[in-house]
Amino acid sequence: MRSYLPDFTAERAGSLPAALHRLAEDPHPQLGPWQPLAGGTDLMVLLAAGKLPPGRYLDLWGLAELRGIEVTADYVDLGALTTYSQVREHPLLAAEFPLLAQAAAESGALAIQNRGTLGGNIANASPAADSPPALLAYGAELELVAAHGSRFLPYADFHTGYKKTLLQPGELIRRVRLPRLPPPGPEALPAVHFYRKVGTRRAQAISKVCLAALVLGDEQGLRVCRLALGSIAPLPLRCLRTEAELLGPGALTPARVAAAQAVLAEEIKPIDDIRSSAHYRRRVAQNLLAQLIGVCNLSLRSR
């Protein structure tokens, strides 16, 4: 433990209103504002390394108002304190939102999955996080709550830059809302759910490139294509220009694949860092896109 513990103040919130009241307080002259603490899987690593800034941390772990998975006819609502393990083990999420269930299953070891939370993963705003590409592909929404009220916004608008979000001082993520797809039937379009994470090893690795996609279509062409990537830009990225290249009538021919790969190479903004190079990330992203299209061609033609 390299941090000096007297530099930190920690307090457990007894209720959501009490937590929001604390977060709305004026900053301490030396320690600054209260900072929310959920599962702690990121903060504790920084604390042990001596890299966590001194401050006041508000423990939200016991708040029932931020827990639970609620299913309605149109949506699935996940409380911000929903853990990766709870996502992975929920039968409806596994059936209807397999990208998110797979992302949860690939987020660290079991100990991390038992403690790490969906809301914390989002608020931490790492471009290498595992769940954001899946949330972008599923068109998720967020409910943000503060002492003065709450608001919904599309998750696609939430990240504004590297480690930057639309969270205002005193706000918390209350829940994540996932719109459900129409149930299978004669009129429903076939769907392809595609998730691939590339890291240094097969398990417990930080992503070098992560792709999540939801595609709806048939042999006539793609009607819906939501393509999202992680670790290839300062923020989790929905690749709208690449999607537009793939949408519309007509087969996904090798020429269209090559055109989409060229657009993707221009749309993403990978960097060189300790885990990989920009060249590698760009090429792997293009290869994953080709894999996605191959799966789409095989799956949609067979139905």
CSV table of C-alpha atoms in Angstrom, one decimal:
chain,number,residue,atom,x,y,z
A,1,MET,CA,0.0,0.0,0.0
A,2,ARG,CA,1.7,3.2,-1.2
A,3,SER,CA,-1.0,5.7,-0.4
A,4,TYR,CA,-1.1,7.6,2.8
A,5,LEU,CA,-4.5,6.7,4.3
A,6,PRO,CA,-4.9,9.9,6.4
A,7,ASP,CA,-5.1,11.8,3.1
A,8,PHE,CA,-8.5,10.1,2.5
A,9,THR,CA,-12.0,10.4,4.0
A,10,ALA,CA,-14.5,7.7,3.3
A,11,GLU,CA,-18.2,7.6,4.3
A,12,ARG,CA,-21.0,5.1,3.5
A,13,ALA,CA,-24.2,6.6,2.2
A,14,GLY,CA,-27.4,5.3,4.0
A,15,SER,CA,-29.8,6.2,1.2
A,16,LEU,CA,-29.8,7.7,-2.3
A,17,PRO,CA,-31.2,11.1,-1.1
A,18,ALA,CA,-28.5,11.2,1.6
A,19,ALA,CA,-25.8,10.4,-1.0
A,20,LEU,CA,-27.1,13.1,-3.4
A,21,HIS,CA,-27.1,15.6,-0.6
A,22,ARG,CA,-23.5,14.8,0.2
A,23,LEU,CA,-22.5,15.1,-3.5
A,24,ALA,CA,-24.1,18.5,-3.7
A,25,GLU,CA,-22.1,19.9,-0.9
A,26,ASP,CA,-19.4,22.6,-1.5
A,27,PRO,CA,-15.9,21.2,-2.1
A,28,HIS,CA,-13.6,20.9,0.9
A,29,PRO,CA,-10.7,23.4,0.7
A,30,GLN,CA,-8.1,20.7,0.6
A,31,LEU,CA,-9.9,17.5,-0.3
A,32,GLY,CA,-12.3,18.8,-2.9
A,33,PRO,CA,-15.8,17.4,-3.5
A,34,TRP,CA,-17.2,14.1,-2.5
A,35,GLN,CA,-16.4,11.4,-5.1
A,36,PRO,CA,-18.7,8.4,-5.6
A,37,LEU,CA,-17.3,4.9,-4.8
A,38,ALA,CA,-19.2,1.9,-6.2
A,39,GLY,CA,-17.4,-1.5,-6.6
A,40,GLY,CA,-14.0,0.1,-6.1
A,41,THR,CA,-12.3,-2.2,-8.6
A,42,ASP,CA,-10.5,0.8,-10.3
A,43,LEU,CA,-10.1,3.0,-7.3
A,44,MET,CA,-8.5,0.4,-5.1
A,45,VAL,CA,-5.9,-0.4,-7.8
A,46,LEU,CA,-4.9,3.3,-7.9
A,47,LEU,CA,-4.9,3.5,-4.1
A,48,ALA,CA,-2.6,0.5,-3.8
A,49,ALA,CA,-0.3,2.0,-6.4
A,50,GLY,CA,-0.2,5.4,-4.6
A,51,LYS,CA,-1.8,7.1,-7.6
A,52,LEU,CA,-5.3,7.9,-6.2
A,53,PRO,CA,-5.6,11.6,-5.5
A,54,PRO,CA,-6.3,12.5,-1.8
A,55,GLY,CA,-10.0,13.2,-1.4
A,56,ARG,CA,-13.4,12.4,0.1
A,57,TYR,CA,-15.0,9.2,-1.2
A,58,LEU,CA,-18.7,8.3,-0.7
A,59,ASP,CA,-19.4,4.5,-0.6
A,60,LEU,CA,-22.6,3.7,-2.6
A,61,TRP,CA,-22.4,-0.1,-2.3
A,62,GLY,CA,-25.3,-0.4,0.1
A,63,LEU,CA,-27.8,1.7,-1.8
A,64,ALA,CA,-30.8,-0.5,-2.8
A,65,GLU,CA,-32.1,2.3,-5.0
A,66,LEU,CA,-29.2,1.7,-7.4
A,67,ARG,CA,-29.6,-2.1,-7.6
A,68,GLY,CA,-31.9,-4.5,-9.4
A,69,ILE,CA,-32.7,-5.6,-13.0
A,70,GLU,CA,-36.3,-4.7,-14.0
A,71,VAL,CA,-37.9,-6.1,-17.2
A,72,THR,CA,-40.9,-4.5,-18.9
A,73,ALA,CA,-42.4,-5.1,-22.3
A,74,ASP,CA,-40.3,-2.4,-23.9
A,75,TYR,CA,-37.1,-2.1,-21.8
A,76,VAL,CA,-34.7,-3.7,-19.4
A,77,ASP,CA,-33.5,-1.4,-16.7
A,78,LEU,CA,-30.3,-2.2,-14.9
A,79,GLY,CA,-29.4,-0.4,-11.7
A,80,ALA,CA,-26.0,1.3,-11.7
A,81,LEU,CA,-24.7,-1.0,-9.0
A,82,THR,CA,-25.5,-4.1,-11.1
A,83,THR,CA,-22.4,-6.2,-11.1
A,84,TYR,CA,-20.8,-8.0,-14.1
A,85,SER,CA,-21.7,-11.3,-12.5
A,86,GLN,CA,-25.4,-10.3,-12.2
A,87,VAL,CA,-25.4,-9.3,-15.9
A,88,ARG,CA,-23.6,-12.6,-16.9
A,89,GLU,CA,-26.0,-14.8,-14.9
A,90,HIS,CA,-29.3,-13.1,-15.9
A,91,PRO,CA,-31.2,-15.4,-18.3
A,92,LEU,CA,-33.0,-12.7,-20.2
A,93,LEU,CA,-29.9,-10.6,-20.7
A,94,ALA,CA,-28.1,-13.7,-22.0
A,95,ALA,CA,-30.9,-14.4,-24.4
A,96,GLU,CA,-31.7,-10.9,-25.7
A,97,PHE,CA,-28.5,-8.9,-25.0
A,98,PRO,CA,-25.7,-11.4,-25.5
A,99,LEU,CA,-23.2,-8.8,-26.3
A,100,LEU,CA,-23.5,-7.3,-22.9
A,101,ALA,CA,-23.5,-10.7,-21.2
A,102,GLN,CA,-20.3,-11.6,-23.1
A,103,ALA,CA,-18.6,-8.3,-22.2
A,104,ALA,CA,-19.4,-8.9,-18.5
A,105,ALA,CA,-18.0,-12.4,-18.7
A,106,GLU,CA,-14.7,-11.0,-20.2
A,107,SER,CA,-14.3,-8.2,-17.6
A,108,GLY,CA,-11.4,-9.4,-15.5
A,109,ALA,CA,-11.4,-12.4,-13.1
A,110,LEU,CA,-14.5,-13.6,-11.1
A,111,ALA,CA,-13.5,-11.5,-8.1
A,112,ILE,CA,-13.7,-8.4,-10.3
A,113,GLN,CA,-17.0,-9.5,-11.9
A,114,ASN,CA,-18.5,-10.0,-8.4
A,115,ARG,CA,-17.6,-6.5,-7.3
A,116,GLY,CA,-17.3,-4.3,-10.5
A,117,THR,CA,-20.4,-2.5,-11.4
A,118,LEU,CA,-21.9,-1.4,-14.8
A,119,GLY,CA,-22.4,2.2,-13.6
A,120,GLY,CA,-18.8,2.4,-12.4
A,121,ASN,CA,-17.5,1.0,-15.7
A,122,ILE,CA,-19.4,3.7,-17.5
A,123,ALA,CA,-18.5,6.6,-15.2
A,124,ASN,CA,-14.8,5.6,-15.2
A,125,ALA,CA,-14.9,6.5,-18.9
A,126,SER,CA,-12.0,4.3,-20.1
A,127,PRO,CA,-12.0,3.9,-23.9
A,128,ALA,CA,-10.7,0.3,-23.2
A,129,ALA,CA,-13.7,-0.7,-21.0
A,130,ASP,CA,-15.5,-3.9,-22.1
A,131,SER,CA,-19.2,-3.0,-21.7
A,132,PRO,CA,-19.5,0.4,-23.5
A,133,PRO,CA,-19.3,-1.0,-27.1
A,134,ALA,CA,-22.1,-3.4,-26.3
A,135,LEU,CA,-24.2,-0.6,-24.8
A,136,LEU,CA,-23.6,1.5,-27.9
A,137,ALA,CA,-24.7,-1.3,-30.1
A,138,TYR,CA,-27.9,-1.8,-28.2
A,139,GLY,CA,-28.8,1.9,-28.2
A,140,ALA,CA,-28.7,2.2,-24.4
A,141,GLU,CA,-29.9,5.2,-22.4
A,142,LEU,CA,-28.7,6.5,-19.0
A,143,GLU,CA,-30.7,8.0,-16.2
A,144,LEU,CA,-28.6,10.6,-14.3
A,145,VAL,CA,-29.8,11.7,-10.9
A,146,ALA,CA,-28.9,14.6,-8.7
A,147,ALA,CA,-30.4,16.4,-5.6
A,148,HIS,CA,-32.4,18.7,-7.9
A,149,GLY,CA,-33.9,16.0,-10.2
A,150,SER,CA,-33.1,13.4,-12.9
A,151,ARG,CA,-32.7,13.2,-16.6
A,152,PHE,CA,-32.4,10.6,-19.4
A,153,LEU,CA,-29.9,10.9,-22.2
A,154,PRO,CA,-28.7,8.5,-25.0
A,155,TYR,CA,-25.6,6.7,-23.9
A,156,ALA,CA,-24.1,7.5,-27.3
A,157,ASP,CA,-23.9,11.2,-26.2
A,158,PHE,CA,-22.5,10.5,-22.7
A,159,HIS,CA,-18.7,10.3,-23.5
A,160,THR,CA,-17.3,13.6,-24.7
A,161,GLY,CA,-13.5,12.8,-24.8
A,162,TYR,CA,-10.8,10.9,-23.0
A,163,LYS,CA,-12.1,10.3,-19.4
A,164,LYS,CA,-14.7,13.1,-20.0
A,165,THR,CA,-18.5,12.7,-19.8
A,166,LEU,CA,-21.7,14.7,-19.5
A,167,LEU,CA,-21.9,13.9,-15.7
A,168,GLN,CA,-22.4,17.2,-13.9
A,169,PRO,CA,-21.1,17.9,-10.4
A,170,GLY,CA,-23.4,16.1,-7.9
A,171,GLU,CA,-24.8,13.7,-10.5
A,172,LEU,CA,-24.8,9.9,-10.3
A,173,ILE,CA,-25.7,7.3,-12.9
A,174,ARG,CA,-28.9,5.8,-11.5
A,175,ARG,CA,-29.7,3.1,-14.1
A,176,VAL,CA,-29.0,1.9,-17.6
A,177,ARG,CA,-32.0,1.4,-19.9
A,178,LEU,CA,-31.9,-1.1,-22.8
A,179,PRO,CA,-34.6,-1.0,-25.4
A,180,ARG,CA,-35.8,-4.6,-26.2
A,181,LEU,CA,-35.9,-5.9,-29.8
A,182,PRO,CA,-39.2,-7.1,-31.2
A,183,PRO,CA,-39.8,-10.7,-30.3
A,184,PRO,CA,-39.1,-13.4,-33.0
A,185,GLY,CA,-41.8,-13.9,-35.4
A,186,PRO,CA,-42.8,-14.0,-39.1
A,187,GLU,CA,-42.4,-10.2,-39.5
A,188,ALA,CA,-39.2,-9.8,-37.4
A,189,LEU,CA,-35.9,-9.4,-39.1
A,190,PRO,CA,-33.2,-11.9,-38.3
A,191,ALA,CA,-30.6,-10.4,-35.9
A,192,VAL,CA,-26.9,-11.0,-35.6
A,193,HIS,CA,-25.2,-10.1,-32.3
A,194,PHE,CA,-21.4,-10.0,-32.7
A,195,TYR,CA,-18.8,-9.3,-30.0
A,196,ARG,CA,-15.0,-9.7,-30.2
A,197,LYS,CA,-12.4,-8.6,-27.8
A,198,VAL,CA,-8.7,-8.8,-28.7
A,199,GLY,CA,-6.1,-8.6,-25.9
A,200,THR,CA,-2.7,-9.9,-25.1
A,201,ARG,CA,-4.2,-13.1,-23.8
A,202,ARG,CA,-7.6,-14.8,-23.9
A,203,ALA,CA,-8.6,-13.9,-20.3
A,204,GLN,CA,-8.2,-11.1,-17.8
A,205,ALA,CA,-6.7,-8.8,-20.4
A,206,ILE,CA,-7.2,-5.1,-21.1
A,207,SER,CA,-8.7,-4.7,-24.6
A,208,LYS,CA,-6.4,-3.7,-27.5
A,209,VAL,CA,-9.5,-3.6,-29.8
A,210,CYS,CA,-13.1,-4.5,-29.0
A,211,LEU,CA,-15.9,-4.6,-31.5
A,212,ALA,CA,-19.6,-5.0,-30.7
A,213,ALA,CA,-22.3,-5.0,-33.4
A,214,LEU,CA,-26.0,-5.5,-33.7
A,215,VAL,CA,-27.2,-6.2,-37.3
A,216,LEU,CA,-30.7,-6.8,-38.6
A,217,GLY,CA,-31.4,-7.7,-42.1
A,218,ASP,CA,-32.0,-10.5,-44.6
A,219,GLU,CA,-30.7,-11.7,-48.0
A,220,GLN,CA,-31.9,-8.3,-49.5
A,221,GLY,CA,-29.5,-6.3,-47.4
A,222,LEU,CA,-29.0,-4.7,-43.9
A,223,ARG,CA,-31.8,-2.7,-42.4
A,224,VAL,CA,-30.1,-1.9,-39.0
A,225,CYS,CA,-26.4,-1.9,-38.4
A,226,ARG,CA,-25.0,-0.6,-35.1
A,227,LEU,CA,-21.2,-0.9,-35.0
A,228,ALA,CA,-19.2,0.2,-31.9
A,229,LEU,CA,-15.6,-0.2,-31.0
A,230,GLY,CA,-13.4,0.3,-27.9
A,231,SER,CA,-9.7,1.1,-27.5
A,232,ILE,CA,-9.5,2.7,-31.0
A,233,ALA,CA,-10.3,6.3,-30.1
A,234,PRO,CA,-10.3,8.6,-27.0
A,235,LEU,CA,-13.7,7.4,-26.2
A,236,PRO,CA,-16.0,4.4,-27.0
A,237,LEU,CA,-17.0,5.0,-30.6
A,238,ARG,CA,-20.1,4.3,-32.6
A,239,CYS,CA,-18.9,4.1,-36.2
A,240,LEU,CA,-21.7,5.8,-38.0
A,241,ARG,CA,-19.9,6.4,-41.3
A,242,THR,CA,-18.9,2.7,-41.5
A,243,GLU,CA,-22.5,1.7,-40.7
A,244,ALA,CA,-23.8,3.9,-43.5
A,245,GLU,CA,-21.4,2.1,-45.9
A,246,LEU,CA,-23.0,-1.3,-45.0
A,247,LEU,CA,-26.7,-0.3,-44.8
A,248,GLY,CA,-29.1,-0.6,-47.7
A,249,PRO,CA,-30.0,-3.1,-50.4
A,250,GLY,CA,-27.6,-5.5,-52.0
A,251,ALA,CA,-25.3,-8.3,-51.0
A,252,LEU,CA,-22.3,-7.6,-48.8
A,253,THR,CA,-19.8,-8.4,-51.6
A,254,PRO,CA,-16.0,-8.4,-51.2
A,255,ALA,CA,-16.0,-4.9,-52.8
A,256,ARG,CA,-18.4,-3.6,-50.2
A,257,VAL,CA,-16.4,-5.1,-47.5
A,258,ALA,CA,-13.2,-3.4,-48.7
A,259,ALA,CA,-15.0,-0.1,-49.0
A,260,ALA,CA,-16.3,-0.4,-45.4
A,261,GLN,CA,-12.9,-1.3,-44.2
A,262,ALA,CA,-11.4,1.8,-45.8
A,263,VAL,CA,-14.1,4.0,-44.2
A,264,LEU,CA,-13.5,2.4,-40.8
A,265,ALA,CA,-9.7,3.0,-41.1
A,266,GLU,CA,-10.4,6.7,-41.5
A,267,GLU,CA,-13.2,6.9,-38.9
A,268,ILE,CA,-11.3,5.4,-35.9
A,269,LYS,CA,-8.5,7.3,-34.1
A,270,PRO,CA,-6.1,4.6,-32.6
A,271,ILE,CA,-2.9,5.6,-30.8
A,272,ASP,CA,0.4,4.0,-30.0
A,273,ASP,CA,0.7,3.0,-26.3
A,274,ILE,CA,2.3,0.4,-24.0
A,275,ARG,CA,-0.3,-2.2,-25.0
A,276,SER,CA,-0.3,-1.9,-28.8
A,277,SER,CA,0.4,0.3,-31.8
A,278,ALA,CA,-2.0,2.4,-33.8
A,279,HIS,CA,-1.2,0.4,-37.0
A,280,TYR,CA,-2.0,-2.9,-35.2
A,281,ARG,CA,-5.3,-1.6,-33.8
A,282,ARG,CA,-6.4,-0.2,-37.2
A,283,ARG,CA,-5.7,-3.5,-39.0
A,284,VAL,CA,-7.3,-5.6,-36.3
A,285,ALA,CA,-10.4,-3.4,-36.4
A,286,GLN,CA,-10.6,-3.9,-40.1
A,287,ASN,CA,-10.2,-7.7,-39.7
A,288,LEU,CA,-12.9,-7.8,-37.1
A,289,LEU,CA,-15.2,-5.9,-39.4
A,290,ALA,CA,-14.6,-8.5,-42.1
A,291,GLN,CA,-15.4,-11.3,-39.6
A,292,LEU,CA,-18.6,-9.5,-38.7
A,293,ILE,CA,-19.7,-9.3,-42.4
A,294,GLY,CA,-18.8,-13.0,-42.9
A,295,VAL,CA,-21.0,-13.9,-40.0
A,296,CYS,CA,-23.8,-11.7,-41.3
A,297,ASN,CA,-23.6,-13.3,-44.8
A,298,LEU,CA,-23.7,-16.8,-43.4
A,299,SER,CA,-26.4,-16.2,-40.8
A,300,LEU,CA,-28.8,-14.0,-42.8
A,301,ARG,CA,-28.6,-16.2,-45.9
A,302,SER,CA,-29.5,-19.3,-43.9
A,303,ARG,CA,-32.8,-17.9,-42.6
